[in-house]
Amino acid sequence: MGKIIDGKAIATALQERLKEQVAYFAMTVGRKPKLAVIMVGEDPASAIYVRNKIRACEAVGVTSEAYKLAESTEPAYLENLIRKLNADNSVDGILVQLPLPLGFNAKKIIPLIDPKKDVDGFSQMNIGSLLLDDKKGLYSCTPLGIMQLILSTGVDLTGKHAVVVGRSNEVGKPVALMLLQHNATVTICHSKTKDLGEFTRTADVLVVAVGQKKLIKGDMVKDGAVVIDVGINCDENGKLCGDVDFESVEPKASFITPVPGGVGPMTIAMLMANTLKAAKGNVQ
Ligand code: GUN
């Protein structure tokens, strides 16, 4: 195996396996799993993400329903749509694409999704399930994908020092909990951490999710570290780049994810896995 972790290939292989499992579900239950995707407004990046999610559904055999609401939609309309989808037994997963436009409070909207259908794993209940290691919960897709990429390297996390840079609810916090569940010793660093390099240099596994282009340089990484780059930024030339300075870090890492083609494709593959998991729990 090369040192570059091929997230695209790993995601494609996972989707192939999911396709078979979805077909088995459809044969035994008599219907396909169904994902409802809600997007409010016209954010161009969100539109691309939503399109890719719908395409992934088609690729694995999940039925998708896209709800594209105008930015001028009343929050009450969105709230009622979520309630309607919660009550619809043919819908297994509900996803509200973030960020929501101004005037919508995601903190109020996301908890309305039935936790059993919350395939993003963003609701209080599912984050609680992750904290308590309750395997029945639906966990956040990007952290799940990151764990698959780390495990694909064959590294045994037991007793290893994992350093997470970033403390978001969507990536930093949940991935730290997952690393802990795999018996790593976990440190969480963030924007207020003093002398970040002091911490990152001690990492056997380094996960970076802060949204700052090329923040992590080669001299901040230990020889042989596994480096996972969750960032999606534009560099000086308008080219996509991560939070890790690939050029200087790659020679030191034992394994490293590229941007693009690392973590990104795994997020959508794990969304499909969560949709199937939700569907299995929603068999009437
Ligand atoms: N916006 C950017 N990433 C995500 C995601 O994983 N889920 C949702 N719902 N919105 C996002």
Short mmCIF file of C-alpha atoms and ligand atoms in Angstrom, two decimals:
data_model
loop_
_atom_site.label_atom_id
_atom_site.label_comp_id
_atom_site.label_asym_id
_atom_site.label_seq_id
_atom_site.Cartn_x
_atom_site.Cartn_y
_atom_site.Cartn_z
CA MET A 1 0.00 0.00 0.00
CA GLY A 2 1.22 3.49 -0.82
CA LYS A 3 1.43 6.17 1.82
CA ILE A 4 -1.30 8.27 0.20
CA ILE A 5 -4.68 7.15 1.53
CA ASP A 6 -6.96 6.91 -1.50
CA GLY A 7 -10.27 8.07 -0.02
CA LYS A 8 -11.98 7.92 -3.37
CA ALA A 9 -11.08 4.26 -3.91
CA ILE A 10 -12.02 3.32 -0.33
CA ALA A 11 -15.34 5.17 -0.67
CA THR A 12 -16.08 3.50 -4.00
CA ALA A 13 -15.37 0.04 -2.55
CA LEU A 14 -17.60 0.82 0.44
CA GLN A 15 -20.41 1.99 -1.85
CA GLU A 16 -20.11 -1.25 -3.83
CA ARG A 17 -20.61 -3.25 -0.63
CA LEU A 18 -23.49 -0.98 0.42
CA LYS A 19 -25.13 -1.48 -2.98
CA GLU A 20 -25.30 -5.23 -2.31
CA GLN A 21 -26.63 -4.68 1.22
CA VAL A 22 -29.24 -2.22 -0.05
CA ALA A 23 -30.35 -4.75 -2.69
CA TYR A 24 -30.67 -7.40 0.02
CA PHE A 25 -32.71 -4.98 2.17
CA ALA A 26 -35.00 -4.21 -0.79
CA MET A 27 -35.48 -7.92 -1.55
CA THR A 28 -36.25 -8.93 2.03
CA VAL A 29 -38.26 -5.88 3.13
CA GLY A 30 -40.01 -5.18 -0.17
CA ARG A 31 -38.97 -1.54 -0.53
CA LYS A 32 -35.79 0.47 -1.00
CA PRO A 33 -34.36 2.68 1.74
CA LYS A 34 -35.40 6.30 1.24
CA LEU A 35 -33.51 9.51 2.02
CA ALA A 36 -35.16 12.95 2.08
CA VAL A 37 -32.71 15.79 1.38
CA ILE A 38 -33.82 19.33 2.20
CA MET A 39 -31.99 22.39 0.92
CA VAL A 40 -33.05 25.96 1.62
CA GLY A 41 -31.70 28.74 -0.62
CA GLU A 42 -29.12 28.73 -3.39
CA ASP A 43 -25.70 28.36 -1.74
CA PRO A 44 -23.56 27.06 -4.66
CA ALA A 45 -21.34 24.78 -2.52
CA SER A 46 -24.44 23.29 -0.87
CA ALA A 47 -26.01 22.71 -4.29
CA ILE A 48 -22.94 20.67 -5.33
CA TYR A 49 -23.00 18.65 -2.07
CA VAL A 50 -26.72 17.94 -2.46
CA ARG A 51 -26.26 16.89 -6.08
CA ASN A 52 -23.47 14.51 -5.06
CA LYS A 53 -25.62 13.05 -2.27
CA ILE A 54 -28.50 12.40 -4.70
CA ARG A 55 -26.05 10.79 -7.15
CA ALA A 56 -24.69 8.55 -4.40
CA CYS A 57 -28.26 7.45 -3.60
CA GLU A 58 -28.74 6.50 -7.26
CA ALA A 59 -25.41 4.61 -7.27
CA VAL A 60 -26.25 2.45 -4.23
CA GLY A 61 -29.97 1.98 -4.93
CA VAL A 62 -31.41 4.30 -2.26
CA THR A 63 -34.53 6.25 -3.23
CA SER A 64 -34.03 9.98 -2.76
CA GLU A 65 -36.48 12.85 -2.41
CA ALA A 66 -35.03 16.34 -2.83
CA TYR A 67 -36.86 19.30 -1.31
CA LYS A 68 -35.44 22.55 -2.66
CA LEU A 69 -36.99 25.43 -0.75
CA ALA A 70 -36.64 29.12 -1.65
CA GLU A 71 -34.62 31.32 0.67
CA SER A 72 -37.86 33.25 1.34
CA THR A 73 -39.52 30.13 2.82
CA GLU A 74 -40.96 30.67 6.30
CA PRO A 75 -39.11 28.67 8.97
CA ALA A 76 -42.51 27.26 10.03
CA TYR A 77 -42.88 25.66 6.58
CA LEU A 78 -39.54 23.86 6.98
CA GLU A 79 -40.48 22.80 10.52
CA ASN A 80 -43.77 21.34 9.26
CA LEU A 81 -42.01 19.55 6.40
CA ILE A 82 -39.67 17.89 8.90
CA ARG A 83 -42.65 16.84 11.06
CA LYS A 84 -44.38 15.40 7.98
CA LEU A 85 -41.26 13.44 6.98
CA ASN A 86 -40.82 12.21 10.57
CA ALA A 87 -44.34 10.76 10.43
CA ASP A 88 -43.88 9.21 6.95
CA ASN A 89 -42.98 5.52 7.42
CA SER A 90 -41.60 5.30 3.86
CA VAL A 91 -38.86 7.83 4.73
CA ASP A 92 -35.83 6.39 6.54
CA GLY A 93 -33.43 9.32 6.58
CA ILE A 94 -33.86 13.10 6.71
CA LEU A 95 -31.03 15.52 6.00
CA VAL A 96 -31.19 19.31 6.17
CA GLN A 97 -28.25 20.72 4.24
CA LEU A 98 -26.26 23.29 6.23
CA PRO A 99 -25.63 26.18 6.40
CA LEU A 100 -29.23 27.40 6.42
CA PRO A 101 -29.87 30.95 5.17
CA LEU A 102 -30.11 33.88 7.57
CA GLY A 103 -33.42 33.82 9.41
CA PHE A 104 -33.23 30.06 10.04
CA ASN A 105 -31.87 28.79 13.33
CA ALA A 106 -30.19 25.42 12.73
CA LYS A 107 -30.01 24.85 16.49
CA LYS A 108 -33.81 24.93 16.53
CA ILE A 109 -34.37 23.06 13.23
CA ILE A 110 -32.00 20.07 13.56
CA PRO A 111 -33.47 18.80 16.87
CA LEU A 112 -36.87 18.53 15.16
CA ILE A 113 -35.57 15.62 13.06
CA ASP A 114 -36.53 12.25 14.55
CA PRO A 115 -33.17 10.94 15.92
CA LYS A 116 -33.89 7.58 14.24
CA LYS A 117 -33.93 9.40 10.87
CA ASP A 118 -31.13 11.88 11.62
CA VAL A 119 -28.62 10.39 9.16
CA ASP A 120 -26.23 13.35 9.67
CA GLY A 121 -25.96 12.39 13.36
CA PHE A 122 -26.20 16.06 14.35
CA SER A 123 -29.06 15.85 16.86
CA GLN A 124 -28.54 15.99 20.63
CA MET A 125 -29.79 12.42 21.00
CA ASN A 126 -27.31 10.99 18.49
CA ILE A 127 -24.38 12.98 19.85
CA GLY A 128 -25.37 11.62 23.28
CA SER A 129 -25.40 8.08 21.85
CA LEU A 130 -21.88 8.60 20.53
CA LEU A 131 -20.68 9.93 23.89
CA LEU A 132 -22.17 6.90 25.65
CA ASP A 133 -20.91 4.45 22.98
CA ASP A 134 -24.47 3.32 22.18
CA LYS A 135 -24.01 1.52 18.87
CA LYS A 136 -27.67 2.01 17.93
CA GLY A 137 -27.13 5.76 17.37
CA LEU A 138 -26.50 7.43 14.03
CA TYR A 139 -23.08 9.05 14.05
CA SER A 140 -21.82 12.02 12.10
CA CYS A 141 -20.66 11.03 8.59
CA THR A 142 -17.31 12.83 8.25
CA PRO A 143 -15.90 11.47 11.55
CA LEU A 144 -17.13 7.97 10.60
CA GLY A 145 -15.32 8.32 7.26
CA ILE A 146 -12.14 9.55 8.96
CA MET A 147 -12.13 6.47 11.22
CA GLN A 148 -12.49 4.18 8.19
CA LEU A 149 -9.51 5.88 6.53
CA ILE A 150 -7.36 5.57 9.67
CA LEU A 151 -8.31 1.90 10.12
CA SER A 152 -7.54 1.24 6.43
CA THR A 153 -3.87 1.90 7.20
CA GLY A 154 -3.81 -1.06 9.60
CA VAL A 155 -2.60 1.12 12.49
CA ASP A 156 -3.62 -0.14 15.95
CA LEU A 157 -4.89 2.94 17.79
CA THR A 158 -4.58 1.38 21.25
CA GLY A 159 -2.35 3.58 23.40
CA LYS A 160 -1.46 5.85 20.47
CA HIS A 161 -1.54 9.61 20.85
CA ALA A 162 -4.22 11.06 18.57
CA VAL A 163 -4.26 14.84 18.24
CA VAL A 164 -7.37 16.47 16.79
CA VAL A 165 -6.99 20.07 15.64
CA GLY A 166 -10.47 21.63 15.61
CA ARG A 167 -13.40 21.36 18.00
CA SER A 168 -16.48 21.64 15.77
CA ASN A 169 -19.64 19.74 16.67
CA GLU A 170 -19.63 18.15 13.19
CA VAL A 171 -16.02 16.88 13.05
CA GLY A 172 -13.57 17.74 15.87
CA LYS A 173 -15.61 16.70 18.89
CA PRO A 174 -17.17 13.53 17.43
CA VAL A 175 -13.93 12.26 15.87
CA ALA A 176 -12.17 12.76 19.23
CA LEU A 177 -14.83 10.56 20.88
CA MET A 178 -14.44 7.89 18.20
CA LEU A 179 -10.64 7.87 18.60
CA LEU A 180 -11.14 7.51 22.35
CA GLN A 181 -13.45 4.55 21.75
CA HIS A 182 -10.60 2.96 19.80
CA ASN A 183 -8.39 3.31 22.89
CA ALA A 184 -6.27 6.19 21.64
CA THR A 185 -5.08 8.86 24.06
CA VAL A 186 -6.74 11.94 22.65
CA THR A 187 -5.81 15.63 22.74
CA ILE A 188 -8.11 18.27 21.24
CA CYS A 189 -6.42 21.48 20.05
CA HIS A 190 -8.24 24.57 18.78
CA SER A 191 -7.83 28.22 17.85
CA LYS A 192 -6.94 29.23 21.42
CA THR A 193 -4.31 26.49 21.90
CA LYS A 194 -0.91 27.98 22.74
CA ASP A 195 1.99 26.62 20.65
CA LEU A 196 0.02 24.20 18.49
CA GLY A 197 3.23 22.58 17.20
CA GLU A 198 4.14 21.37 20.71
CA PHE A 199 1.04 19.17 20.58
CA THR A 200 0.98 18.15 16.92
CA ARG A 201 4.64 17.03 17.08
CA THR A 202 3.66 14.38 19.65
CA ALA A 203 0.83 12.95 17.51
CA ASP A 204 0.96 9.38 16.20
CA VAL A 205 -2.32 10.19 14.46
CA LEU A 206 -3.10 13.79 13.51
CA VAL A 207 -6.60 14.84 12.38
CA VAL A 208 -6.86 18.43 11.20
CA ALA A 209 -10.28 20.09 10.75
CA VAL A 210 -10.00 23.84 11.21
CA GLY A 211 -10.53 25.38 7.78
CA GLN A 212 -7.18 27.21 7.62
CA LYS A 213 -5.22 26.55 4.47
CA LYS A 214 -1.88 24.74 4.92
CA LEU A 215 -1.82 25.45 8.69
CA ILE A 216 0.15 22.29 9.50
CA LYS A 217 3.72 22.35 8.17
CA GLY A 218 6.29 19.56 8.02
CA ASP A 219 8.12 20.78 11.16
CA MET A 220 4.88 20.35 13.16
CA VAL A 221 4.59 16.62 12.40
CA LYS A 222 6.35 13.61 13.94
CA ASP A 223 8.13 11.15 11.64
CA GLY A 224 5.80 8.26 10.81
CA ALA A 225 2.56 10.01 11.81
CA VAL A 226 -0.78 9.17 10.17
CA VAL A 227 -2.15 12.51 8.93
CA ILE A 228 -5.82 13.08 8.08
CA ASP A 229 -6.67 16.41 6.42
CA VAL A 230 -10.34 17.40 6.65
CA GLY A 231 -9.86 20.94 5.26
CA ILE A 232 -11.28 22.18 1.98
CA ASN A 233 -9.76 25.57 1.14
CA CYS A 234 -8.61 27.50 -1.93
CA ASP A 235 -4.87 28.23 -2.19
CA GLU A 236 -3.22 31.37 -3.61
CA ASN A 237 -3.74 30.05 -7.17
CA GLY A 238 -7.40 29.17 -6.64
CA LYS A 239 -6.54 25.46 -6.37
CA LEU A 240 -8.26 23.26 -3.78
CA CYS A 241 -6.05 22.62 -0.75
CA GLY A 242 -6.38 21.28 2.77
CA ASP A 243 -5.47 22.42 6.28
CA VAL A 244 -2.20 20.49 5.92
CA ASP A 245 0.73 21.71 3.80
CA PHE A 246 0.91 18.47 1.81
CA GLU A 247 4.29 19.23 0.24
CA SER A 248 6.21 19.57 3.51
CA VAL A 249 4.17 17.05 5.56
CA GLU A 250 3.98 14.15 3.09
CA PRO A 251 7.71 13.19 3.40
CA LYS A 252 7.31 12.82 7.19
CA ALA A 253 3.98 10.99 7.31
CA SER A 254 3.61 7.20 7.18
CA PHE A 255 0.14 7.76 5.71
CA ILE A 256 -1.59 10.95 4.58
CA THR A 257 -4.89 11.88 2.93
CA PRO A 258 -4.84 14.12 -0.16
CA VAL A 259 -7.21 17.05 -0.78
CA PRO A 260 -9.27 16.46 -2.84
CA GLY A 261 -9.78 12.68 -2.86
CA GLY A 262 -9.24 11.96 0.84
CA VAL A 263 -11.91 12.56 3.47
CA GLY A 264 -14.48 14.19 1.12
CA PRO A 265 -15.68 11.07 -0.74
CA MET A 266 -15.94 9.13 2.53
CA THR A 267 -18.51 11.54 4.00
CA ILE A 268 -21.06 10.71 1.33
CA ALA A 269 -20.32 6.97 1.49
CA MET A 270 -20.97 7.06 5.24
CA LEU A 271 -24.22 8.97 4.63
CA MET A 272 -25.34 6.01 2.52
CA ALA A 273 -24.27 3.62 5.30
CA ASN A 274 -26.26 5.66 7.84
CA THR A 275 -29.33 5.68 5.57
CA LEU A 276 -29.22 1.88 5.34
CA LYS A 277 -28.74 1.63 9.11
CA ALA A 278 -31.74 3.93 9.67
CA ALA A 279 -33.81 1.89 7.21
CA LYS A 280 -32.99 -1.36 9.01
CA GLY A 281 -34.25 0.25 12.21
CA ASN A 282 -37.40 1.46 10.44
CA VAL A 283 -38.78 -1.86 9.23
CA GLN A 284 -42.49 -1.89 10.09
N1 GUN B 1 -22.83 21.08 4.98
C1 GUN B 1 -21.53 20.74 4.83
N2 GUN B 1 -21.34 19.45 5.20
C2 GUN B 1 -22.55 18.98 5.59
C3 GUN B 1 -23.01 17.72 6.07
O1 GUN B 1 -22.26 16.75 6.23
N3 GUN B 1 -24.33 17.64 6.34
C4 GUN B 1 -25.17 18.67 6.19
N4 GUN B 1 -26.46 18.49 6.50
N5 GUN B 1 -24.79 19.86 5.74
C5 GUN B 1 -23.49 20.01 5.45
#
